[in-house]
Coordinates of C-alpha atoms and ligand atoms in Angstrom, one line a residue:
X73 CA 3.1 -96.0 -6.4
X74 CA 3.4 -96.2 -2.7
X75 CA 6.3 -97.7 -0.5
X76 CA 3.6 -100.6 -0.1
X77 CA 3.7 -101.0 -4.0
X78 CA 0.0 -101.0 -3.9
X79 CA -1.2 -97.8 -6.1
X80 CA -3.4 -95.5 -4.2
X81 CA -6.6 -94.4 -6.9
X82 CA -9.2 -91.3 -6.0
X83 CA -12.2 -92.1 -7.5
X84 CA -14.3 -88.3 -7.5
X85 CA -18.3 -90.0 -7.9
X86 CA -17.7 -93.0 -6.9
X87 CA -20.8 -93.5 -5.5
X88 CA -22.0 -92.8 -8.9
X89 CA -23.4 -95.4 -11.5
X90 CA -20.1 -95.8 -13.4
X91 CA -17.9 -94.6 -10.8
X92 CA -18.7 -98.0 -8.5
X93 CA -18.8 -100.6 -11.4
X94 CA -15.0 -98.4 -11.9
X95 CA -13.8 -99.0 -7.9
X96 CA -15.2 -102.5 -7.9
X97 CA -12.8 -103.0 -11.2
X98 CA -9.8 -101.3 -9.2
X99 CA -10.3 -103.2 -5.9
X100 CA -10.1 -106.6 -7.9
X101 CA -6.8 -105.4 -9.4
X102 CA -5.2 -105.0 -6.0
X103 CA -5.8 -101.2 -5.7
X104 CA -6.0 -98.5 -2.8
X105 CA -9.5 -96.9 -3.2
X106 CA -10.7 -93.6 -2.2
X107 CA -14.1 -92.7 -3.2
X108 CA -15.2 -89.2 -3.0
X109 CA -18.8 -87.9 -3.2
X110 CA -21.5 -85.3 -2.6
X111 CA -24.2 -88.4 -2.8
X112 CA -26.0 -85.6 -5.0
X113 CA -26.4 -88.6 -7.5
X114 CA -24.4 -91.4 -6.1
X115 CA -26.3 -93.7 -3.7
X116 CA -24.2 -95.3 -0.7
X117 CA -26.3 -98.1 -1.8
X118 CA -23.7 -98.6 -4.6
X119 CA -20.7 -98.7 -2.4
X120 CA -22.6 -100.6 0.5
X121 CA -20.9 -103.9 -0.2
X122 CA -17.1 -102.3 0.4
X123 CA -18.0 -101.5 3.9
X124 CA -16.0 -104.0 5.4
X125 CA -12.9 -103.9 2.8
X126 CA -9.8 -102.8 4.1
X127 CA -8.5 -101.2 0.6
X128 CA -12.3 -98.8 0.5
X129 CA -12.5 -95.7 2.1
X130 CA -15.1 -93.2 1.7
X131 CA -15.3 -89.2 1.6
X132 CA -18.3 -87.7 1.8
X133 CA -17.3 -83.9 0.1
X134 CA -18.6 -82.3 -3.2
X135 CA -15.6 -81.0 -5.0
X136 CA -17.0 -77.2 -6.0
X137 CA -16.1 -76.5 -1.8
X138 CA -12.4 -77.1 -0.7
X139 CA -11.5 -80.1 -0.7
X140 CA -10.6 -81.7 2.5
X141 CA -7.4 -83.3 3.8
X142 CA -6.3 -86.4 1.5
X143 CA -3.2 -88.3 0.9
X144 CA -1.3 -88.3 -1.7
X145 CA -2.5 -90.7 -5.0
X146 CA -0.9 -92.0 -7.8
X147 CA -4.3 -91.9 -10.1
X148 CA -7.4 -89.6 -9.7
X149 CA -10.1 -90.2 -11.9
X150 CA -13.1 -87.1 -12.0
X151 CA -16.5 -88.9 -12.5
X152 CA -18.1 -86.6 -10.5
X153 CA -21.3 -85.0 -12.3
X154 CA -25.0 -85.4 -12.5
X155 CA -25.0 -87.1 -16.2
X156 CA -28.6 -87.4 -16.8
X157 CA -30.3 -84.5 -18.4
X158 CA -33.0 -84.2 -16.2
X159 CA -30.2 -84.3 -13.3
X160 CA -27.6 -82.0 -14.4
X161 CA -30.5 -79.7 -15.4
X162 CA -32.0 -79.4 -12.2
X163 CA -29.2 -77.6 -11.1
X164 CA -27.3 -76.2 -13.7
X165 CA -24.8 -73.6 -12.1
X166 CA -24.0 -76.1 -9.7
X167 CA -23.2 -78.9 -12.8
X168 CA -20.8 -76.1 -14.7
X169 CA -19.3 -75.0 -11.3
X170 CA -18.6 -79.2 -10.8
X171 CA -17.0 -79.0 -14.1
X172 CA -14.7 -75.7 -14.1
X173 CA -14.5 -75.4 -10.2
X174 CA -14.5 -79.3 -9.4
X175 CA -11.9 -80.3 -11.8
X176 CA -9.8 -77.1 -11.6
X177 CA -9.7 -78.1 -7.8
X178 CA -8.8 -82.3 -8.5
X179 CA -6.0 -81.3 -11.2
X180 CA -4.3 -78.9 -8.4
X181 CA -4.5 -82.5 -6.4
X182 CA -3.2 -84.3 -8.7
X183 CA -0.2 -81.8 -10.1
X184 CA 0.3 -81.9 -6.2
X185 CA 0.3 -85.5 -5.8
X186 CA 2.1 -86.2 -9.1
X187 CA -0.5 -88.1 -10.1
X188 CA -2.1 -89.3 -13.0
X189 CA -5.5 -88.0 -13.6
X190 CA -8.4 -89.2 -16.2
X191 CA -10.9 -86.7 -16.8
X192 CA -14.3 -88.2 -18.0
X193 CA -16.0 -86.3 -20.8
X194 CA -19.0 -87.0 -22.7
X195 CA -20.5 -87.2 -26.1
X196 CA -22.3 -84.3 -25.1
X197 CA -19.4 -82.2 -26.6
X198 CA -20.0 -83.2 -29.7
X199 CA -24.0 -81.3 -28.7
X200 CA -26.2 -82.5 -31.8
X201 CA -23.5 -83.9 -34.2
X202 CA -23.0 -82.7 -37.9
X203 CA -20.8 -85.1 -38.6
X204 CA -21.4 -89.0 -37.7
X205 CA -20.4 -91.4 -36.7
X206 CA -18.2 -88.8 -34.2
X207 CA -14.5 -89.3 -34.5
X208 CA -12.4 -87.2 -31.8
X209 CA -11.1 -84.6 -34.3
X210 CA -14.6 -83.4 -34.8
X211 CA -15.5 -80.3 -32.5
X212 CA -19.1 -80.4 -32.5
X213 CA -22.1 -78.5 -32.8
X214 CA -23.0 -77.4 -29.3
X215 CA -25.7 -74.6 -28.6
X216 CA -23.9 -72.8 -25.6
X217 CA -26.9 -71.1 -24.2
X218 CA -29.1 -74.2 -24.4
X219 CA -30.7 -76.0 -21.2
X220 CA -28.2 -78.7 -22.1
X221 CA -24.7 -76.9 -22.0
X222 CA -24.0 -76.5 -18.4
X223 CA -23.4 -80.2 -19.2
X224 CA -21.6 -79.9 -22.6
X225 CA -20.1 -77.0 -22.3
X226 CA -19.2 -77.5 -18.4
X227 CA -17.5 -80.8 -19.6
X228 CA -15.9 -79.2 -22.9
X229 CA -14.3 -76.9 -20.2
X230 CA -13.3 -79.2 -18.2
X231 CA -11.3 -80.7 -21.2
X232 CA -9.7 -77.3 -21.4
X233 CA -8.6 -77.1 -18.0
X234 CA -7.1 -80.9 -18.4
X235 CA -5.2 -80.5 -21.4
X236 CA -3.9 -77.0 -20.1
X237 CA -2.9 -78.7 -17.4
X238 CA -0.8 -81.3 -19.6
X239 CA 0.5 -78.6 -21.6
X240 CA 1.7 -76.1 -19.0
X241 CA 2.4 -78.6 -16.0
X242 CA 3.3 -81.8 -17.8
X243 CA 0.5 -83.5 -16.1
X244 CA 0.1 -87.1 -17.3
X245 CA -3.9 -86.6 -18.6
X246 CA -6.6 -88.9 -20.0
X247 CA -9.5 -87.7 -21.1
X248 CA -12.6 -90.4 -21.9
X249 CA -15.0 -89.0 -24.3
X250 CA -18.1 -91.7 -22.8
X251 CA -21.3 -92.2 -24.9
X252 CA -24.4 -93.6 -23.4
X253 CA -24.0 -96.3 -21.1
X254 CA -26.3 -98.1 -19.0
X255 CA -26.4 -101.0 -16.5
X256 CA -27.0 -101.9 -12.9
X257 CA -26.7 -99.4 -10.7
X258 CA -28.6 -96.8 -12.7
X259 CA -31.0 -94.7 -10.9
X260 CA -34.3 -95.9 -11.7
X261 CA -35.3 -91.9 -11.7
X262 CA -32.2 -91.2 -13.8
X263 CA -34.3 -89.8 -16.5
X264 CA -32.9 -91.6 -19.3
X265 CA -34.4 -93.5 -22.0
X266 CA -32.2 -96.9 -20.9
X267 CA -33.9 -96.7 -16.9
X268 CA -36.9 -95.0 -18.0
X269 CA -38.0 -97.4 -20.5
X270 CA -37.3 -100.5 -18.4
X271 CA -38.7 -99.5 -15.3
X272 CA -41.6 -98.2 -17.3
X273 CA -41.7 -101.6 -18.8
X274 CA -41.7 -103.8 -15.0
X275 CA -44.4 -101.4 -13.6
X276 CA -47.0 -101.4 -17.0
X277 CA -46.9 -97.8 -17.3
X278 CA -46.9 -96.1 -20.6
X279 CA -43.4 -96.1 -21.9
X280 CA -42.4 -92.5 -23.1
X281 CA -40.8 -91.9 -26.4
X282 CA -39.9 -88.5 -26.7
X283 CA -40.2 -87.0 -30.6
X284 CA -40.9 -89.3 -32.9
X285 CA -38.5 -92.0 -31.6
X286 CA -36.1 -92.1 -35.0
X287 CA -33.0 -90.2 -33.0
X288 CA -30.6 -92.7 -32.7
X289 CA -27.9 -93.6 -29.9
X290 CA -25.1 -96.1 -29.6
X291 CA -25.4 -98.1 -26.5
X292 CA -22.7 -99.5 -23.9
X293 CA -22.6 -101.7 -21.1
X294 CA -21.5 -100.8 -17.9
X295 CA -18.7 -103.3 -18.3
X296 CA -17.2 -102.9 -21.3
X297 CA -17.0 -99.0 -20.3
X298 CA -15.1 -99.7 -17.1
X299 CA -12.8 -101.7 -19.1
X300 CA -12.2 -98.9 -21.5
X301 CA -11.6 -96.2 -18.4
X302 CA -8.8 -98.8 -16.7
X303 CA -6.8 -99.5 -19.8
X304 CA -6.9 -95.9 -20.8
X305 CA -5.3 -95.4 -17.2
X306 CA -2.7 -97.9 -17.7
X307 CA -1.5 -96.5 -20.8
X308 CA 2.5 -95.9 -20.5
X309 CA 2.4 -93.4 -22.7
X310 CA 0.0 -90.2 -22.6
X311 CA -2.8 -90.7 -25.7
X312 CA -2.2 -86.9 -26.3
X313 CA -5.9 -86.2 -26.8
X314 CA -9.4 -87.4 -25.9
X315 CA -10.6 -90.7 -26.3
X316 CA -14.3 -92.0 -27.3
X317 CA -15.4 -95.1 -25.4
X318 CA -18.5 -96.1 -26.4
X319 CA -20.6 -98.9 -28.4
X320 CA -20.7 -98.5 -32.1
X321 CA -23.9 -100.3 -32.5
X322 CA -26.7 -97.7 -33.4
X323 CA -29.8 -97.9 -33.0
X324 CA -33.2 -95.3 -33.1
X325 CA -35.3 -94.8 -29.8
X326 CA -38.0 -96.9 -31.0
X327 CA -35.9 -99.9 -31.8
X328 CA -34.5 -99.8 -28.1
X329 CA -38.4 -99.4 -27.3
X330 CA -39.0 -102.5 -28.9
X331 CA -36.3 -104.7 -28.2
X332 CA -37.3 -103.7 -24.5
X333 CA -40.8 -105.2 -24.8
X334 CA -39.7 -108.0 -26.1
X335 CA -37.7 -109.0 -23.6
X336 CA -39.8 -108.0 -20.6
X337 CA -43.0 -108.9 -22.3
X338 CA -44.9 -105.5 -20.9
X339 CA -48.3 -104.7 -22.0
X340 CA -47.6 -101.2 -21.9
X341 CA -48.7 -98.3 -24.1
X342 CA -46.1 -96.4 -25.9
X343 CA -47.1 -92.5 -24.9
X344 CA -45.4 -89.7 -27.1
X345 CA -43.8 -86.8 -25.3
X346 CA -42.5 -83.7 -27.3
X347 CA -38.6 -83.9 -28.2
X348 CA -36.5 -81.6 -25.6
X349 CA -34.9 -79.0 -27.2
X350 CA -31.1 -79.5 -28.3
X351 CA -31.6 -83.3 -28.0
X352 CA -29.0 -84.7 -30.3
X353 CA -30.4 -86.6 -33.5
X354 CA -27.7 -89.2 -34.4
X355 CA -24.7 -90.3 -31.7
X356 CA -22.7 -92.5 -32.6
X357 CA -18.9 -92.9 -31.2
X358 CA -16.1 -93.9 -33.7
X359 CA -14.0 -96.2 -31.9
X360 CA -10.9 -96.6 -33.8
X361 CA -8.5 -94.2 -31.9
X362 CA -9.6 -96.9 -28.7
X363 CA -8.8 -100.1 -30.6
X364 CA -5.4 -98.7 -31.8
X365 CA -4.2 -97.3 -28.2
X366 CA -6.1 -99.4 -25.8
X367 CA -6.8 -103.1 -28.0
X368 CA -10.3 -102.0 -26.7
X369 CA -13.6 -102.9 -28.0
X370 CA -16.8 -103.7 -26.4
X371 CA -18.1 -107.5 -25.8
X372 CA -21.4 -107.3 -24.4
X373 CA -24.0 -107.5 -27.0
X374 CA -27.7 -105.2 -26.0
X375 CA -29.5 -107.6 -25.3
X376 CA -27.3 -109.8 -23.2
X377 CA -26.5 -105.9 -21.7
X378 CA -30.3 -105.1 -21.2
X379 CA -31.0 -108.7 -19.8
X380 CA -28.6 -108.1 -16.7
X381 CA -30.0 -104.7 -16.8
X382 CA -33.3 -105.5 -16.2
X383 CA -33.1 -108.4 -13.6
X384 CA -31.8 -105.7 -11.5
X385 CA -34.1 -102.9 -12.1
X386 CA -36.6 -106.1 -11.5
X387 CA -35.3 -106.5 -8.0
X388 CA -35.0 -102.6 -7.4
X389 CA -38.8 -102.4 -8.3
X390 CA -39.5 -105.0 -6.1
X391 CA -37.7 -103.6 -2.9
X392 CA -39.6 -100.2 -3.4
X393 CA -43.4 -101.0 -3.0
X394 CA -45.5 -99.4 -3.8
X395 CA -43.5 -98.1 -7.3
X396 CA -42.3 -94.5 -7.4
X397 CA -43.5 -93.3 -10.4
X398 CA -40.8 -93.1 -12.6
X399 CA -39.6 -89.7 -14.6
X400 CA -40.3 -89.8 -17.7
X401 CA -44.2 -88.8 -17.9
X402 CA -43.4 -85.2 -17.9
X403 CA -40.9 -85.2 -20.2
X404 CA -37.7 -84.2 -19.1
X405 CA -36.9 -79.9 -19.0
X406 CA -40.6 -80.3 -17.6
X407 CA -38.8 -82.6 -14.8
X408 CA -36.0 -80.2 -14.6
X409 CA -38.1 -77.6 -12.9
X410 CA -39.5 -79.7 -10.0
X411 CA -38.1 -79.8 -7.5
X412 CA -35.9 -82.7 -7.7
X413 CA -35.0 -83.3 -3.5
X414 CA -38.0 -85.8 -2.3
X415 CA -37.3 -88.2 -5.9
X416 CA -34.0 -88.3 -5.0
X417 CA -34.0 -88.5 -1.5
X418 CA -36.8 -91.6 -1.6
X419 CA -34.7 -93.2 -3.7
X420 CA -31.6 -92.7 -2.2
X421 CA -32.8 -94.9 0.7
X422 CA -31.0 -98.4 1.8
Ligands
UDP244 N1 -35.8 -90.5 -24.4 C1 -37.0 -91.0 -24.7 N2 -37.8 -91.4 -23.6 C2 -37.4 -91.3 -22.3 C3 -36.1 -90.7 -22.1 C4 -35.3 -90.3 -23.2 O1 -37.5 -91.1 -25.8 O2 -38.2 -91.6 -21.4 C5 -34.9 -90.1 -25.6 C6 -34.2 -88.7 -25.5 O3 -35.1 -87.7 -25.9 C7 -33.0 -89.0 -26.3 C8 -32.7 -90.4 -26.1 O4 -33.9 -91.0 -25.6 O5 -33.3 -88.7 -27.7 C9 -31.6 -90.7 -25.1 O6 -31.9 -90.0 -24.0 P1 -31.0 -90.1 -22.6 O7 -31.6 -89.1 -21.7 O8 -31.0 -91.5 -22.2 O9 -29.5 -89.7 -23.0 P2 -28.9 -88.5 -23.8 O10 -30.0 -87.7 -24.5 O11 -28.1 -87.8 -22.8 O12 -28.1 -89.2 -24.9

């Protein structure tokens, strides 16, 4: 804490899709907010609306360079990576050098600053799970020279580094094992079934199942995640280990597919695209370890989720006439290899 008693929070991607649900969560509770980001994947257009508050500031830096000047914090949390396949996969030295490098470089803040520092991981260390639903004892089943494992195995590093960190420094760590969430915010080219499938949906183009849509994933709201990541923070004592944060309710693909068309009513084909290789088969997150440190579960039922969800991707399509076309028809290694600039940059508008 600061003289001022007001705690002063770094927020590394907080331009991001979770990272600005996570500041907009910290600035209600009466926090000190700086947001630092590379606006590789973060949009200013999710920050926009802090312009004028006097507890926001902004750092434009990506945190494999040296970080610039910053004051002291009390509380860093590192969201800063691409976290969509097709995203982190466009670039992939630069997503394990965000991991190792990035991180290595915020824990040296934070053992500087005293301060305590949540790392977010993934269920992407788990890779393509042998063991479900995935409890936080389980190490996984990750191919490490897979298109996917600058991601899982950059964030399984990053782990390392945290919990070496705790070990050798006594740094107060958190690390948030986060399954697939979705919400407002998400980039409509994001890539992911969640934004691809909606925005497939509002634009009647053919919605693009990859494999033969019985993989399963466990979806959270944006929400109920943020939630999760602040009282994990708050903890008193250190949870001495990861932490899943995630939605236990599982579901295939093609249930997701079909709940979707329900609600938006699209006349849409459903187009199969081949599976991408590595692409997990059955995620599920085991939640218990959360309920018993953090009282934490998740309220927002899908479809109340996927309604809020979709009146804003319905306004985002509206805004960008004529529609971009969304990823997705390519399937997503495919994706990986365009060049990802112009997408990004068009959308990264306003
Ligand atoms: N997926 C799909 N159609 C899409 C995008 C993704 O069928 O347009 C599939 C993908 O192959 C995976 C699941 O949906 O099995 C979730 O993919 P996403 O990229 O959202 O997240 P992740 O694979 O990282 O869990």
């Amino acid at each position: 804490m600061q003289n001022d008693g007001q705690t002063r929070v770094l927020v590394a991607g907080g331009a991001g899709f979770i990272g600005s649900h996570l500041i907009d969560a910290l600035i209600a509770e009466g926090a000190r907010v700086t947001c630092l980001d590379s606006f590789l994947t973060g949009r200013k257009a999710n920050i926009a609306h802090l312009a004028r508050e006097p507890h926001f500031d902004l750092v434009e830096a990506d945190i494999i360079d040296p970080l610039p000047e910053l004051p002291r914090f009390d509380r860093i949390f590192n969201l800063a990576c691409a976290a969509s396949p097709p995203h982190y996969q466009a670039d992939p030295q630069h997503t394990m050098m965000t991991c190792v490098v990035g991180s290595h470089q915020l824990l040296e803040l934070a053992r500087a600053s005293g301060a305590r520092f949540l790392q977010a991981s993934t269920s992407e260390v788990y890779g393509d799970p042998e063991v479900h639903p995935q409890e936080e004892s389980y190490w996984g089943h990750v191919n490490p020279t897979g298109p996917r494992a600058c991601y899982d195995e950059g964030k399984r590093s990053a782990e390392t580094l945290a919990f070496d960190y705790e070990r050798r420094y006594d740094l107060d760590i958190r690390v948030a094992r986060i399954f697939n969430t979705y919400g407002p915010r998400m980039r409509a080219d994001d890539g992911r079934v969640v934004s691809n499938v909606i925005c497939q949906a509002l634009t009647d183009q053919p919605i693009t199942v990859y494999g033969d849509g019985e993989q399963t994933r466990s979806f959270c709201y944006v929400s109920d995640l943020v939630d999760g990541l602040m009282r994990l923070m708050r903890l008193d004592a250190s949870p001495g280990g990861p932490v899943n944060l995630g939605n236990p309710r599982e579901m295939t693909v093609a249930e997701l597919v079909s709940v979707v068309t329900r609600m938006t009513g699209t006349r849409s084909p459903i187009v199969r695209r081949p599976l991408p290789v590595d692409d997990p088969q059955r995620r599920r997150p085991d939640i218990t370890r959360a309920g018993c440190l953090l009282d934490w579960s998740p309220r927002i039922v899908l479809e109340a989720g996927l309604e809020a969800t979709i009146g804003w991707f319905a306004d985002e399509v509206a805004r960008r006439e004529p529609a971009p076309a969304f990823a997705g028809l390519a399937g997503p290694v495919a994706r990986a290899h365009r060049p990802a600039e112009p997408a990004l940059r068009s959308l990264a508008r306003g």
